[in-house]
Short mmCIF file of C-alpha atoms in Angstrom, two decimals:
data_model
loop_
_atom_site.label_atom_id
_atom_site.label_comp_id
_atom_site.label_asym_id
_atom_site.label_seq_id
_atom_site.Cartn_x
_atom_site.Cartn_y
_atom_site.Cartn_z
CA UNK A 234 -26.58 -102.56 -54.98
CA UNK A 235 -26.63 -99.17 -54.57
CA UNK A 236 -24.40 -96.65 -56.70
CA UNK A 237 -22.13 -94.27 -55.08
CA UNK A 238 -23.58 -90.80 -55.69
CA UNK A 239 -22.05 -88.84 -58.43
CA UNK A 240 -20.05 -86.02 -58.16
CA UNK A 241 -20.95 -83.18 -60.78
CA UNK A 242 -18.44 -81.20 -62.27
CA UNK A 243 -19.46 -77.52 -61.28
CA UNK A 244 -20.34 -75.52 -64.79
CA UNK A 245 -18.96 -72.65 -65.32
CA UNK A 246 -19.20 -70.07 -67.97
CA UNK A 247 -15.53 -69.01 -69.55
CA UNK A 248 -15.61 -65.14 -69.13
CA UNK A 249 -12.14 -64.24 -69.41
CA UNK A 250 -12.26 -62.96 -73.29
CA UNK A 251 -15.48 -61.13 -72.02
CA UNK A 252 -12.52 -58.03 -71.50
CA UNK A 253 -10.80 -58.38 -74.56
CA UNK A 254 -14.02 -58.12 -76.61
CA UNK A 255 -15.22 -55.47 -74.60
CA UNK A 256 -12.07 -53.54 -74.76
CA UNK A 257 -11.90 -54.32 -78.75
CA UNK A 258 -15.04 -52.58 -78.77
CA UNK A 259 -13.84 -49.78 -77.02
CA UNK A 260 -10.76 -49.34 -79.00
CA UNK A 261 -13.34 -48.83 -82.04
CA UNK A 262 -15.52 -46.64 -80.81
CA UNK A 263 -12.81 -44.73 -79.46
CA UNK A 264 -11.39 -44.55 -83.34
CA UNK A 265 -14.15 -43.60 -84.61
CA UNK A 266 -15.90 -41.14 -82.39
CA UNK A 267 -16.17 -37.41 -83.31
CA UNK A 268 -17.52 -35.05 -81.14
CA UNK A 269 -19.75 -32.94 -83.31
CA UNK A 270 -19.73 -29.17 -82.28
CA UNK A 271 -23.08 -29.06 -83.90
CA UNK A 272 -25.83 -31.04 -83.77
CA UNK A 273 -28.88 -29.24 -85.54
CA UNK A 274 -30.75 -31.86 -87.16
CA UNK A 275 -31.25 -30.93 -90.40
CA UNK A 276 -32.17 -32.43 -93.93
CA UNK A 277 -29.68 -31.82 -95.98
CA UNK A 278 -29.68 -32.00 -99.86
CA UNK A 279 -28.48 -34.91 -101.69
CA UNK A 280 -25.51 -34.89 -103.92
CA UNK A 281 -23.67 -37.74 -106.22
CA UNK A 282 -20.16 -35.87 -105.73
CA UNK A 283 -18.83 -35.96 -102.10
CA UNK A 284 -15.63 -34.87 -100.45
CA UNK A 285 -14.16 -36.05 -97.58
CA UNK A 286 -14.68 -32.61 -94.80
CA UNK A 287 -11.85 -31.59 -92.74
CA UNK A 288 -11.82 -32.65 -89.56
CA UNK A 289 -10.67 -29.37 -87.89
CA UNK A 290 -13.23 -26.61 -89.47
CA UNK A 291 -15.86 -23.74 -88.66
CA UNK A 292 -19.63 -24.94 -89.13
CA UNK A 293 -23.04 -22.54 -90.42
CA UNK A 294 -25.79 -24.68 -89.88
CA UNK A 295 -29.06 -23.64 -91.49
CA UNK A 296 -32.68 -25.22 -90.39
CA UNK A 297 -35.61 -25.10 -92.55
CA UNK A 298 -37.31 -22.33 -90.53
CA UNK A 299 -33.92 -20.17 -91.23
CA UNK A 300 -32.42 -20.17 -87.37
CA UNK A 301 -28.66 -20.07 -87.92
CA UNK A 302 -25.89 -21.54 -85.47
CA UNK A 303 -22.10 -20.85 -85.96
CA UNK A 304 -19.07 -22.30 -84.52
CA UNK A 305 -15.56 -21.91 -85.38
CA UNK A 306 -14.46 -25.52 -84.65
CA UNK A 307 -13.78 -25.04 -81.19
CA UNK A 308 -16.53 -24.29 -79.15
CA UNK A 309 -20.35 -25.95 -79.29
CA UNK A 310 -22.17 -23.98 -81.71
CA UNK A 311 -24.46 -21.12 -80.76
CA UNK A 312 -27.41 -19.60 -82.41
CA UNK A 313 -27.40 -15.93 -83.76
CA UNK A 314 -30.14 -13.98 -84.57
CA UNK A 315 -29.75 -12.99 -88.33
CA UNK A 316 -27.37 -13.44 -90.75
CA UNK A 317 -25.54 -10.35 -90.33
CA UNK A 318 -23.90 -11.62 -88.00
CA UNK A 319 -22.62 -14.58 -89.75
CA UNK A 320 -20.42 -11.56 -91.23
CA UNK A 321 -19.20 -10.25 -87.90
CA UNK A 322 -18.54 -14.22 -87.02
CA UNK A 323 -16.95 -15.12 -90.49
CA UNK A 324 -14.23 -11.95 -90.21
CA UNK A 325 -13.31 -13.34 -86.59
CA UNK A 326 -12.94 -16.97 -88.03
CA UNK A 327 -10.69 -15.68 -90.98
CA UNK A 328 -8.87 -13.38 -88.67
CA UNK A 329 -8.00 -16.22 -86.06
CA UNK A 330 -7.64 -19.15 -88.14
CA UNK A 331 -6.93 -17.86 -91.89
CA UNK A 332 -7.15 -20.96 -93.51
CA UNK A 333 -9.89 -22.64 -91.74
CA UNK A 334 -12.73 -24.06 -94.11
CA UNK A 335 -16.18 -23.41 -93.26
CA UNK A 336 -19.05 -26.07 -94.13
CA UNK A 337 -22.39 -25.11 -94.63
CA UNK A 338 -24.76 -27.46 -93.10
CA UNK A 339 -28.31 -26.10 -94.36
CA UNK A 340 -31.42 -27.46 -95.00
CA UNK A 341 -32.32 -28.45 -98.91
CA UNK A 342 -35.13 -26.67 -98.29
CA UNK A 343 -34.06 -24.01 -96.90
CA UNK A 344 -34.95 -20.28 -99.10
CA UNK A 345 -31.96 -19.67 -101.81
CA UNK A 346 -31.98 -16.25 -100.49
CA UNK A 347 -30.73 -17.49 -96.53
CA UNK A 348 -28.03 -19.39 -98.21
CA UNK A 349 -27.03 -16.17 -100.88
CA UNK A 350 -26.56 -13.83 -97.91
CA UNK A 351 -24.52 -16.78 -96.01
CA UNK A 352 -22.14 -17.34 -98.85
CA UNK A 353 -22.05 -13.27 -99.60
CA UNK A 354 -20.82 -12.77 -95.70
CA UNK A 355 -18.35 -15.24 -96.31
CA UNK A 356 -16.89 -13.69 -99.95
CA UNK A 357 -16.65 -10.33 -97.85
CA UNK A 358 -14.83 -11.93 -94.76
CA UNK A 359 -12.23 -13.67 -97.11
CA UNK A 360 -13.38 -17.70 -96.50
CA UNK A 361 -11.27 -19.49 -98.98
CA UNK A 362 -12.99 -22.90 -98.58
CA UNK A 363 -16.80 -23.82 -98.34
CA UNK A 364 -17.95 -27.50 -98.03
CA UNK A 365 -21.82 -27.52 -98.60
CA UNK A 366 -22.57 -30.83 -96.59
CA UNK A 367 -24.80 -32.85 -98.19
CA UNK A 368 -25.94 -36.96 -98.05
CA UNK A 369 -25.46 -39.40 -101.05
CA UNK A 370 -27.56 -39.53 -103.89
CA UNK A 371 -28.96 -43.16 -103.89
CA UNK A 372 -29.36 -44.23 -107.59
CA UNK A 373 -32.63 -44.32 -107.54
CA UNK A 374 -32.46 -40.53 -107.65
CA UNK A 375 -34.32 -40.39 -103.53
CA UNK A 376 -34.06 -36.79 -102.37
CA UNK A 377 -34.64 -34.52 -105.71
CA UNK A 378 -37.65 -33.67 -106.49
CA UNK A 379 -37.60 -30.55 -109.27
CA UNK B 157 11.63 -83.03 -42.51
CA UNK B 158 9.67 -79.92 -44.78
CA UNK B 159 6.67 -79.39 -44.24
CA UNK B 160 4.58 -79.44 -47.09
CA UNK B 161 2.55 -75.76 -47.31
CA UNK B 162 -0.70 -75.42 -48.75
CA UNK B 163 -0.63 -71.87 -50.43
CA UNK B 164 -3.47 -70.76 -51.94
CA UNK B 165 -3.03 -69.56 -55.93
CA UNK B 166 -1.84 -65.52 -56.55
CA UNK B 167 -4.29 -64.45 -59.38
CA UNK B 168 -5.19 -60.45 -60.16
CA UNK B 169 -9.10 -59.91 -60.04
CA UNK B 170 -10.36 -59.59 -63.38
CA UNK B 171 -13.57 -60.03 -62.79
CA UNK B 172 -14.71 -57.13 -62.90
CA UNK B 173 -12.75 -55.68 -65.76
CA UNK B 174 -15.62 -56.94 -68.16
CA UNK B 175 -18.20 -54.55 -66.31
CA UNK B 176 -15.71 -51.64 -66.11
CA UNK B 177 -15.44 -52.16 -69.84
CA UNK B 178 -18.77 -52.62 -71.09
CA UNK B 179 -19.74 -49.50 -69.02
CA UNK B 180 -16.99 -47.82 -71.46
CA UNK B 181 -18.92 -49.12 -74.47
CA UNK B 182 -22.08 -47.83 -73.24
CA UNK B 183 -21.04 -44.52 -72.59
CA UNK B 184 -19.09 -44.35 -76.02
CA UNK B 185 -22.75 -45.75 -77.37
CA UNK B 186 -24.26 -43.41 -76.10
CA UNK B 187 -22.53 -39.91 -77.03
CA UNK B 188 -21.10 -41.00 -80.35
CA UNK B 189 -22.99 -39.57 -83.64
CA UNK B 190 -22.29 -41.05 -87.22
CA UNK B 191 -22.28 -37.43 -88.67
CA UNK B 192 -22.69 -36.86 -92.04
CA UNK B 193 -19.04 -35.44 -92.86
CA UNK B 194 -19.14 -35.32 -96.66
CA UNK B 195 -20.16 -32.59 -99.13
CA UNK B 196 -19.45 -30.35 -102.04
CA UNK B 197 -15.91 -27.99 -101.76
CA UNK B 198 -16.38 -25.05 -103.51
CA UNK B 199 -13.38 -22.31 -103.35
CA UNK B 200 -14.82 -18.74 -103.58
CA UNK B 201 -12.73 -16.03 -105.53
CA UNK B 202 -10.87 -13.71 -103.41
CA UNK B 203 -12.74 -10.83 -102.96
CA UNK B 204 -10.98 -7.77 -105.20
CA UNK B 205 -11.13 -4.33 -105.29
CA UNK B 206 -11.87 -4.82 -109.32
CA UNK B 207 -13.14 -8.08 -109.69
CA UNK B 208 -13.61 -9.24 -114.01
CA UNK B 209 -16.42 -8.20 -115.18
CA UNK B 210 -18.18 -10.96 -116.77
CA UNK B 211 -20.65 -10.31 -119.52
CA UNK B 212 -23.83 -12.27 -119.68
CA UNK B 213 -23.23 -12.67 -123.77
CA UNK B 214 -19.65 -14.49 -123.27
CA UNK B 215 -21.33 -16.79 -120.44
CA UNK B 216 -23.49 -19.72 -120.19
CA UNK B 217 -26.77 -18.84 -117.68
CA UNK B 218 -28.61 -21.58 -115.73
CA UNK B 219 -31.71 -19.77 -113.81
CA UNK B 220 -33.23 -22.22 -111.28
CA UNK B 221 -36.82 -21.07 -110.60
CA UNK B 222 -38.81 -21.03 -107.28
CA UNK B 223 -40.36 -24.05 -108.64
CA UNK B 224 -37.77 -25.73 -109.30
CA UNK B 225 -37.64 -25.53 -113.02
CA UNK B 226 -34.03 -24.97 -114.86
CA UNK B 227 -33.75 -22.57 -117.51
CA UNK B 228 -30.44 -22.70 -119.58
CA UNK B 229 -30.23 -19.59 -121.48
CA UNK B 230 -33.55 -18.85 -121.82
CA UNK B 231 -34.51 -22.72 -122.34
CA UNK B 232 -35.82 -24.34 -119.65
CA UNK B 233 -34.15 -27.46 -119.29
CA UNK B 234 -33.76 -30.87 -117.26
CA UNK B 235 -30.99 -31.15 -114.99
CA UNK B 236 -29.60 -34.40 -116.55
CA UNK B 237 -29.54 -32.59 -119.86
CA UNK B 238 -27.34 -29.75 -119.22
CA UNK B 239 -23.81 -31.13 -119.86
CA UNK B 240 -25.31 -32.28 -123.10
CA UNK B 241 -26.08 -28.37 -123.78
CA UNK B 242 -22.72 -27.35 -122.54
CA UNK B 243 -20.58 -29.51 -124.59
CA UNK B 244 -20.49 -28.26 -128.17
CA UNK B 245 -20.13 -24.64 -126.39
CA UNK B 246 -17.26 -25.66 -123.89
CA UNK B 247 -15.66 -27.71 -126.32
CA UNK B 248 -15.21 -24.61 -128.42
CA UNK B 249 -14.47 -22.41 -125.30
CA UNK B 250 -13.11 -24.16 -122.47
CA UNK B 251 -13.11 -21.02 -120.67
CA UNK B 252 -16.23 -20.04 -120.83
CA UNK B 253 -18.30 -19.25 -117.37
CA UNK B 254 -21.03 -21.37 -116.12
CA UNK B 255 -23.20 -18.95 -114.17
CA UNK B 256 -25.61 -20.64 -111.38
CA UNK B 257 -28.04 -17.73 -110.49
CA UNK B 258 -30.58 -19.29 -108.37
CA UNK B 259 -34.10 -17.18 -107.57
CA UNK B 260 -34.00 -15.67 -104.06
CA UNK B 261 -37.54 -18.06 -103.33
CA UNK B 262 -35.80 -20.89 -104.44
CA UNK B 263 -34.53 -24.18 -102.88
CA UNK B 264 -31.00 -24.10 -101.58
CA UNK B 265 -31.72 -28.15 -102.55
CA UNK B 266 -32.28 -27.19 -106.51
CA UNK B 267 -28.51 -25.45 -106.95
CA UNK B 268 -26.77 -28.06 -104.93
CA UNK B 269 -28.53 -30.12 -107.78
CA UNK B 270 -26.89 -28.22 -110.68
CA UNK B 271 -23.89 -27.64 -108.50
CA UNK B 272 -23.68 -31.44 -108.45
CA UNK B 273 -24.56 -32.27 -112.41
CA UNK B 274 -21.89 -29.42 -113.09
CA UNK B 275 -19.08 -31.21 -110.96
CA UNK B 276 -19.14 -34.41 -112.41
CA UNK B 277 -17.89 -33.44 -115.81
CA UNK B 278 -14.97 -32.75 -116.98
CA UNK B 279 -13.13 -31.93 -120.38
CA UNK B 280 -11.13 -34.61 -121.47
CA UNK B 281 -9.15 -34.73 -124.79
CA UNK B 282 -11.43 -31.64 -125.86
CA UNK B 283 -14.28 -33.41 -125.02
CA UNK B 284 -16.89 -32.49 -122.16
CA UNK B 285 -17.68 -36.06 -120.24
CA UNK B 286 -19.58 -37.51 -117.28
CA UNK B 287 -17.31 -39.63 -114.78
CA UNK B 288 -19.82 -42.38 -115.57
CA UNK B 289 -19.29 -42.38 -119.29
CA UNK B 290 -15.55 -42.51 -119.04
CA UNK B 291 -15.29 -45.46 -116.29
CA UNK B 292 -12.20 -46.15 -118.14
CA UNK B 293 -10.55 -44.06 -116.58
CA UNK B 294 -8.76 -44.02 -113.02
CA UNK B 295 -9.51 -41.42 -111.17
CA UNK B 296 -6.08 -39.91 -111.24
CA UNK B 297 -6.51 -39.78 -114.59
CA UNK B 298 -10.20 -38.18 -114.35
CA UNK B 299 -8.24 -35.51 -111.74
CA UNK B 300 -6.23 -34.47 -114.49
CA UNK B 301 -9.09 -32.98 -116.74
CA UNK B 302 -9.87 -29.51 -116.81
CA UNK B 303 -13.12 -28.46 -114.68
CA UNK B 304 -15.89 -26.35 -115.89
CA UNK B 305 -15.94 -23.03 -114.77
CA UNK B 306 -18.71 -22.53 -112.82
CA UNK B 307 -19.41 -19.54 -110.63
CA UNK B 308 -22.05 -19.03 -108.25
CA UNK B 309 -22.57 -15.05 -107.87
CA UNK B 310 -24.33 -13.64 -104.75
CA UNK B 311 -27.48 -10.99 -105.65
CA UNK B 312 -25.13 -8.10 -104.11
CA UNK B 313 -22.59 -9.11 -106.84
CA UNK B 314 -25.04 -9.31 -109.72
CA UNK B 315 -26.15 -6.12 -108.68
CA UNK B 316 -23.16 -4.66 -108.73
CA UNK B 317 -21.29 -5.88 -111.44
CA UNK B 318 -23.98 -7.19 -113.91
CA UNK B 319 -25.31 -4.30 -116.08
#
């Protein structure tokens, strides 16, 4: 006897919660995301002790070779040429937003002397706060060497 | 007699909202940065018309060389043994200035060191401590010891105020 052919159920993959993941995702990286004003990769020293930085504040990055960006929190950072005019930019920064910390983003092994002038511009100019940005100090001790 | 109609289901199209969303994520992906948004605060004085003179002799003086090495007035030193050095000396005089006076050739990496070493102690009950000696303690009760007083002069205001 012959069977009667069988009919298949059709298979189908369940995608409805695809959107609901995807948008879970979204709502996290949406949380999360800061748009940096500056992005000047550099290494920066390593500390035990860190503070949480402002979210709204002026960045001085310094690379190794000594090139110097500024923003004020606002804008992208640009470069200047020397760091006289990190003076010219810090008495702007002070005289628009008085309060506004600035965080120093400079290479660890960047010349004391770069980072002396730096912090001297921003005594003169009246900067109340200074965040030197640095990564954590795994226990090890990684980063210090003398 | 009704006529029985055959209506096909209403349903909104979500088909697509999956792509639509997953493009989202990509782009998000894509332009967010994990920044490193942590570091050292350090409030600078107010700059004054007649700022106090500090003497060297009422002060404590950590020199950090160009290569690296620490000397502690006059002594060179290892980082992790400063706060030993400082403690009979602060204990006596809480007040007493830490001066960080890093050579010009220097590593910016090498005060951030000291900087570091400096801000994890704290006077407690008269007594100078590391936060990891005293894990006792909350850390609103840590906040409420007195910090050392460290300063971190610029070469223009050594040279103009030092003699």
């Amino acid at each position: 006897m012959r069977l009667k052919a069988r009919h298949d159920q059709k298979g189908v993959i369940p995608t409805a919660s695809m959107a609901d993941i995807a948008f879970l995702l979204i709502v996290f990286f949406m949380v999360t995301i800061t748009f940096e004003k500056d992005k000047t990769q550099v290494a920066l020293p390593k500390t035990e002790l860190r503070f949480e930085v402002p979210k709204v504040a002026a960045y001085i990055s310094v690379t190794e070779q000594g090139q110097i960006r500024v923003t004020d929190g606002e804008a992208m950072s640009t470069p200047v040429p020397s760091v006289d005019e990190v003076g010219a930019f810090a008495a702007d920064l002070v005289r628009k937003y008085p309060t506004r910390p600035v965080v120093l983003k400079a290479d660890g092994d960047v010349q004391y002397q770069q980072v002396d002038r730096i912090l001297d511009e921003l005594k003169q100019a009246n900067v109340e706060l200074i965040y030197l940005l640095s990564e954590q100090k795994t226990v090890d001790g990684d980063g210090q060497s003398g | 007699m009704r006529l029985k109609q055959n209506r096909p289901d209403e349903e909104i199209p979500t088909s697509s909202m999956a792509d639509i969303a997953f493009l989202l994520i990509v782009y998000f992906m894509v332009t967010t940065t994990f920044a490193a948004t942590r570091g050292l605060d350090f409030s600078l004085p107010k700059e004054d018309d007649q700022p106090p003179i500090v003497e060297k002799e009422d002060s404590v003086l950590i020199e950090i060389r160009a290569t690296g090495q620490i000397i502690v007035d006059q002594d060179p030193m290892e980082v992790d043994k400063i706060v030993e050095y400082l403690a009979p000396k602060l204990e006596r005089n809480p007040k007493k200035p830490v001066i960080i006076k890093p050579d010009s050739d220097a590593r910016y990496s090498g005060m951030v060191a000291v900087f570091d070493t400096l801000r994890q102690a704290k006077l407690h009950d008269g007594k100078l401590v590391m936060r990891a000696d005293r894990t006792d303690l909350t850390d609103e009760e840590w906040d409420e010891g007195k910090d050392i007083n460290i300063s971190i002069p610029t070469q223009r205001e050594i040279q103009s105020f030092w003699f």
